[in-house]
mmCIF file of C-alpha atoms in Angstrom:
data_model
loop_
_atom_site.group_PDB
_atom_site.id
_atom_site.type_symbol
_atom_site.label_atom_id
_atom_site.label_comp_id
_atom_site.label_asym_id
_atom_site.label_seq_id
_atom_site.Cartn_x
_atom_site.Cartn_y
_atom_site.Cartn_z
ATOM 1 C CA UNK J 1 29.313 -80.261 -103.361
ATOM 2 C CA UNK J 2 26.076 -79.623 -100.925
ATOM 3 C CA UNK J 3 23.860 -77.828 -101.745
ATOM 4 C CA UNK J 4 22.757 -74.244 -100.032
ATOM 5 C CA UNK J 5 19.610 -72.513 -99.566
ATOM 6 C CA UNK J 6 18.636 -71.618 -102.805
ATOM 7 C CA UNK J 7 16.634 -68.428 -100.695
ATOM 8 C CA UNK J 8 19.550 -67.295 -99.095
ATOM 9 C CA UNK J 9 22.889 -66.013 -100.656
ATOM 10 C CA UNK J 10 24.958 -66.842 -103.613
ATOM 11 C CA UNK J 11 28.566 -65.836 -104.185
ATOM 12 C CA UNK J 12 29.349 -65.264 -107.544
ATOM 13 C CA UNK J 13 33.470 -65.728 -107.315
ATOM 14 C CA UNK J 14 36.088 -66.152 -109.552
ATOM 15 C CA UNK J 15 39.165 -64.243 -110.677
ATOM 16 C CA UNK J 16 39.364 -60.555 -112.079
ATOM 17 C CA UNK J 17 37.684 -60.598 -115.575
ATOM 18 C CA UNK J 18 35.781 -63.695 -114.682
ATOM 19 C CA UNK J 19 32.259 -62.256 -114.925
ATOM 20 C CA UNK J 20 31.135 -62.219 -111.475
ATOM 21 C CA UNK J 21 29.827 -58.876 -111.719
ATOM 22 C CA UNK J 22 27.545 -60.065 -114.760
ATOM 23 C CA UNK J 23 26.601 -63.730 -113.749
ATOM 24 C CA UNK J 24 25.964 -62.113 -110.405
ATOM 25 C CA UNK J 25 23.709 -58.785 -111.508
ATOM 26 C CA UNK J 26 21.790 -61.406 -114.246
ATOM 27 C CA UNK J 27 20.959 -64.088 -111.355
ATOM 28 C CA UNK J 28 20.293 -61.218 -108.914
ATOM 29 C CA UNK J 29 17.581 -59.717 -111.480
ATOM 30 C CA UNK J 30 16.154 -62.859 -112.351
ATOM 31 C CA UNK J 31 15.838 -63.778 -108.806
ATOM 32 C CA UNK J 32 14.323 -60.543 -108.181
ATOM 33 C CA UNK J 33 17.373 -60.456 -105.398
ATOM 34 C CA UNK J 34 19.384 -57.545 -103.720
ATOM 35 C CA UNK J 35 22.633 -57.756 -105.370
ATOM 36 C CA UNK J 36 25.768 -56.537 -103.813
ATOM 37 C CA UNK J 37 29.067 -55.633 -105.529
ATOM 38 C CA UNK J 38 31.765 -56.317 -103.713
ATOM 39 C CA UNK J 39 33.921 -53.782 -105.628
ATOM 40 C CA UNK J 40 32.189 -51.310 -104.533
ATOM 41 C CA UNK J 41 33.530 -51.830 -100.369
ATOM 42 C CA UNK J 42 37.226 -52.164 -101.278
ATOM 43 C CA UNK J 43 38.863 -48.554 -99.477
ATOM 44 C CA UNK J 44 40.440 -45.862 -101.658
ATOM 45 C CA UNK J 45 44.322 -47.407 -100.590
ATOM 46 C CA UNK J 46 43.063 -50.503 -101.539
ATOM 47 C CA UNK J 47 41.623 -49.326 -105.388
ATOM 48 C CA UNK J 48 44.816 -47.676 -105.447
ATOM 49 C CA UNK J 49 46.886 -50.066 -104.872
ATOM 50 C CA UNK J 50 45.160 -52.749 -106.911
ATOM 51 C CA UNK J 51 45.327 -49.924 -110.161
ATOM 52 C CA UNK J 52 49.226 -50.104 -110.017
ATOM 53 C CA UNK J 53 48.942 -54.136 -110.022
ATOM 54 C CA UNK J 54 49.695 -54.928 -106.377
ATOM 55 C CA UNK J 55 47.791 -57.552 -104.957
ATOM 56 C CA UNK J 56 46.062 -56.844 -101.562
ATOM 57 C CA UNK J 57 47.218 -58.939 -98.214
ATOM 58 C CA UNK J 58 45.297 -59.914 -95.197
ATOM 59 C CA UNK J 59 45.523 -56.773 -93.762
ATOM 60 C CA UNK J 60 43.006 -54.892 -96.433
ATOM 61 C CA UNK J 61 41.190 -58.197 -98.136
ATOM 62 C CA UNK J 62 39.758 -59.199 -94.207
ATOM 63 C CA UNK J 63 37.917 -55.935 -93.145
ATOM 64 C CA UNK J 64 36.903 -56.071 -96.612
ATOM 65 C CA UNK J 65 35.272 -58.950 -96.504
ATOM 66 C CA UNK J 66 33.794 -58.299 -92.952
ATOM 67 C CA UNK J 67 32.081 -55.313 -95.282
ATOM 68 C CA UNK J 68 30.975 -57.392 -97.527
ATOM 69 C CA UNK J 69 29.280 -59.442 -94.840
ATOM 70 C CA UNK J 70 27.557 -56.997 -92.976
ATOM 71 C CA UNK J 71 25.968 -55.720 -96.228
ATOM 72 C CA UNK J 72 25.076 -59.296 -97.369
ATOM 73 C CA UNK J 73 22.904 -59.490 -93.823
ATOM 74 C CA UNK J 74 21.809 -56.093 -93.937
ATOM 75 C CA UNK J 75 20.302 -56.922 -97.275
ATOM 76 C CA UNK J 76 19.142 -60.103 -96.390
ATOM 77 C CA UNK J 77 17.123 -58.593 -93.496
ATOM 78 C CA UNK J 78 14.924 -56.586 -95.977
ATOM 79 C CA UNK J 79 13.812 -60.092 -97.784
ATOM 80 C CA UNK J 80 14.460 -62.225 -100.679
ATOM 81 C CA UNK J 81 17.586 -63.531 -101.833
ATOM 82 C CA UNK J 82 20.822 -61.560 -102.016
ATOM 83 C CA UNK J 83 23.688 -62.218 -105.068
ATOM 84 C CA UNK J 84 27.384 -60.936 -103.855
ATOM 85 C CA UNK J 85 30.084 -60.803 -106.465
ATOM 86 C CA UNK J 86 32.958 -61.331 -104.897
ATOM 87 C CA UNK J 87 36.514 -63.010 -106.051
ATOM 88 C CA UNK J 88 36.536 -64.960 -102.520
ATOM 89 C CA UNK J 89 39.357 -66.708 -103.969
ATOM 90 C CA UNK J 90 40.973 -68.362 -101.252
ATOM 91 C CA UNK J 91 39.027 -70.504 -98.597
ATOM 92 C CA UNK J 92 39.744 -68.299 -95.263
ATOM 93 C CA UNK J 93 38.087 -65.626 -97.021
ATOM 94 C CA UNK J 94 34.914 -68.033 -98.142
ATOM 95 C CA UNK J 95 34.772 -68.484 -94.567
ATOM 96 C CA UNK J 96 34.794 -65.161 -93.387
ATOM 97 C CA UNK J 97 31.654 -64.785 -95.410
ATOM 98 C CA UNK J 98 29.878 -68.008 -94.223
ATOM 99 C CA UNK J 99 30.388 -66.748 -90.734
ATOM 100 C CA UNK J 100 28.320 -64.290 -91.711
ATOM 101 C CA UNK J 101 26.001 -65.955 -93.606
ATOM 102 C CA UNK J 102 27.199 -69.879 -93.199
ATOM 103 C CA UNK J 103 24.290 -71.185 -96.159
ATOM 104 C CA UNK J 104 25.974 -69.078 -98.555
ATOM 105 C CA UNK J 105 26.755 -71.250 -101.896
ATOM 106 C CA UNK J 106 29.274 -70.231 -103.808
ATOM 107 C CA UNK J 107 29.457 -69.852 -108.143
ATOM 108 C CA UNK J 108 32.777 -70.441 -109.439
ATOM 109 C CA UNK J 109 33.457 -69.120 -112.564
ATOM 110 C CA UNK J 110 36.371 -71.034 -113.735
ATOM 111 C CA UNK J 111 37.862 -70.455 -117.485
ATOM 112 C CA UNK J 112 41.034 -70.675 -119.381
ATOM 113 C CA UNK J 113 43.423 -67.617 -118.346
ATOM 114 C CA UNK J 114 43.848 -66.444 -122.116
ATOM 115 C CA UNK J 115 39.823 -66.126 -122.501
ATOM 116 C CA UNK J 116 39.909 -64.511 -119.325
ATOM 117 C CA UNK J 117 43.235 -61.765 -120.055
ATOM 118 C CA UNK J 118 41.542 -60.858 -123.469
ATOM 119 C CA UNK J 119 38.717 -59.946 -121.565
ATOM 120 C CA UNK J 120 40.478 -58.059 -119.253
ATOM 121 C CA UNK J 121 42.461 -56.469 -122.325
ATOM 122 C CA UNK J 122 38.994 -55.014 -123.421
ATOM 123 C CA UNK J 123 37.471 -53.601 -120.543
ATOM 124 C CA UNK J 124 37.550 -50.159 -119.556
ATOM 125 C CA UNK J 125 36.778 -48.494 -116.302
ATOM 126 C CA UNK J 126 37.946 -50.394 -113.932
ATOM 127 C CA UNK J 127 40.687 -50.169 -111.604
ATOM 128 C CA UNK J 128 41.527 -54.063 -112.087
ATOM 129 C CA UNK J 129 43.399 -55.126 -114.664
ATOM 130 C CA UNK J 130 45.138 -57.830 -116.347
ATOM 131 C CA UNK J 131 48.489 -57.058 -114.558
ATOM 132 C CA UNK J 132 46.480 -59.087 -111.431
ATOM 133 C CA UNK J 133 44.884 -62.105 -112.924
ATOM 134 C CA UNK J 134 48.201 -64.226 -112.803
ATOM 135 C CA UNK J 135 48.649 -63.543 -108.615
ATOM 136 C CA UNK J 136 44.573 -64.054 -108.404
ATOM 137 C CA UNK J 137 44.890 -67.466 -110.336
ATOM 138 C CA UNK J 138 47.506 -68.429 -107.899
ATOM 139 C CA UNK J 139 45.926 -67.263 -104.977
ATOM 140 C CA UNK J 140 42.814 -69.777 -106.476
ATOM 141 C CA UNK J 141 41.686 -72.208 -104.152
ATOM 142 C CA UNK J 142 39.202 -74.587 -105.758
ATOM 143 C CA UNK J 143 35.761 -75.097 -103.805
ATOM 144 C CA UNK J 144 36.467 -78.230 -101.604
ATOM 145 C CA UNK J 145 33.949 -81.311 -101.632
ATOM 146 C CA UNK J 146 32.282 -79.835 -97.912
ATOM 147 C CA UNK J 147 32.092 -76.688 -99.463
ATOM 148 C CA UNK J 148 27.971 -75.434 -100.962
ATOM 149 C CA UNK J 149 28.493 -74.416 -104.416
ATOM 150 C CA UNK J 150 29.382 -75.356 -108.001
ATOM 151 C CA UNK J 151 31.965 -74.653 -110.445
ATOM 152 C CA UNK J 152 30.613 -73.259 -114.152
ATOM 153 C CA UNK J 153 32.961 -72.866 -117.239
ATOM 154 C CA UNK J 154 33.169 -68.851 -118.239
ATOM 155 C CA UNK J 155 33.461 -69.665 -121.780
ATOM 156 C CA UNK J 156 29.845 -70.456 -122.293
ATOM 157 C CA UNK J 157 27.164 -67.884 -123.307
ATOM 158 C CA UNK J 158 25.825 -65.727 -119.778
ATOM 159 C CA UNK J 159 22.361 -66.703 -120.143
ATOM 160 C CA UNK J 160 23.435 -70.747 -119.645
ATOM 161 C CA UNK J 161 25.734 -69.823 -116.715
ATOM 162 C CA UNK J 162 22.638 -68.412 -115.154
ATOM 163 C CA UNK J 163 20.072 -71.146 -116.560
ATOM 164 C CA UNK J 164 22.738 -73.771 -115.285
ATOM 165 C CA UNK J 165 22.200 -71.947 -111.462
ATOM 166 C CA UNK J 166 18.983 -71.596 -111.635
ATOM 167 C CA UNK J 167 18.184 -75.856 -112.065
ATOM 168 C CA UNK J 168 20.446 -76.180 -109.812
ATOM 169 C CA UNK J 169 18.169 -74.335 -107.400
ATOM 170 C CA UNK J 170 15.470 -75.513 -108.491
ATOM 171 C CA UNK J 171 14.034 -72.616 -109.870
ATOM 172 C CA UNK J 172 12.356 -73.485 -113.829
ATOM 173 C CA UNK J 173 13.234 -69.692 -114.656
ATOM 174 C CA UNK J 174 15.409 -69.780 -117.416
ATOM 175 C CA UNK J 175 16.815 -65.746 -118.535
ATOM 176 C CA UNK J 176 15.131 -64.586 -121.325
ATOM 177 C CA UNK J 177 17.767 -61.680 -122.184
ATOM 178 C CA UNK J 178 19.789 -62.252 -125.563
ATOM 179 C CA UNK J 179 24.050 -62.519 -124.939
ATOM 180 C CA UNK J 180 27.175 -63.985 -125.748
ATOM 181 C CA UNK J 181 29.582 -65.350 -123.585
ATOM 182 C CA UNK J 182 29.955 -63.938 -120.108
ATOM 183 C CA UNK J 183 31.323 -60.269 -120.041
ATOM 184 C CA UNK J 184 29.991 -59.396 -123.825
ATOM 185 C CA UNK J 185 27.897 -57.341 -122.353
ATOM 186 C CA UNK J 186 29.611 -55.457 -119.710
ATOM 187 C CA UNK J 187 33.017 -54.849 -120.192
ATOM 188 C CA UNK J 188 33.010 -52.212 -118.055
ATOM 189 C CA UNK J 189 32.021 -53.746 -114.818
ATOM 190 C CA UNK J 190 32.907 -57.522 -115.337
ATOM 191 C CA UNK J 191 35.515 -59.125 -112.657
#
């Protein structure tokens, strides 16, 4: 994969229960970053309908993203870099965030479904839930060789995941915060 601007943006993806929020919120504070959630932009229909299990389609996922992306450059504007978690699971939507922001390089948190469903099975307060993960691992597209980012295995402790980013940008930071694997310590807002 290229590499992006390590000043720039970094999309944390991955499917529900991944860890995007944490990897993302971690790199974001070590970073000293804006962080943006993409949770946090979906409309009410669309938390609704994702609570009852129903995937989204085109017609709520792209104005979503366009959200997403006008956040991302808002934030950017005020300085420093900016962390997005995001699932960005399939590559149209990856590239309705890079025409936003086209140096974003994008995280994938990849991991073995039944680490990622127990996960799921254990957090609380969210309105996704395991009955999802099987559509979002289908809907999966794997980074392709032209696009910036990396791929990183969930099932390693969070503070690697974000050690592993942060050589790859070149920044000797390594996070000093004590954890397990990814999601340990937030099962409430982990995706």
């Amino acid at each position: 994969m290229r590499a992006g601007n390590p000043n720039d943006v970094l999309v944390v993806m991955g499917v529900c229960g991944a860890g995007k929020s944490a990897v993302a919120g971690r790199l974001a504070a070590c970073l000293r970053g804006g962080l943006i959630e993409a949770d946090d932009f979906h409309t009410d229909e669309a938390r609704a309908r994702m609570s009852r299990g129903e995937p989204l389609d085109d017609a709520l996922r792209l104005p979503w993203l366009d959200r997403i992306g006008e956040a991302t450059l808002a934030r950017l504007r005020q300085g420093g870099p900016v962390v997005v978690a995001c699932s960005a699971l399939r590559r149209l939507y990856r590239d309705r965030l890079r025409g936003f922001v086209p140096s974003a390089l994008f995280i994938h948190l990849n991991g073995d479904r039944e680490l990622i469903a127990q996960r799921l099975d254990r957090r609380e307060g969210h309105f996704v839930g395991r009955s999802l993960l099987d559509s979002q691992i289908e809907a999966l597209e794997p980074l392709a060789q032209d696009e910036a980012g990396m791929v990183l295995d969930v099932a390693v402790p969070l503070d690697t995941l974000v050690g592993t980013v942060l050589r790859e940008l070149g920044n000797a930071e390594t996070p000093s915060l004590n954890s397990g694997p990814v999601g340990d310590d937030v099962a409430g807002r982990q995706n």
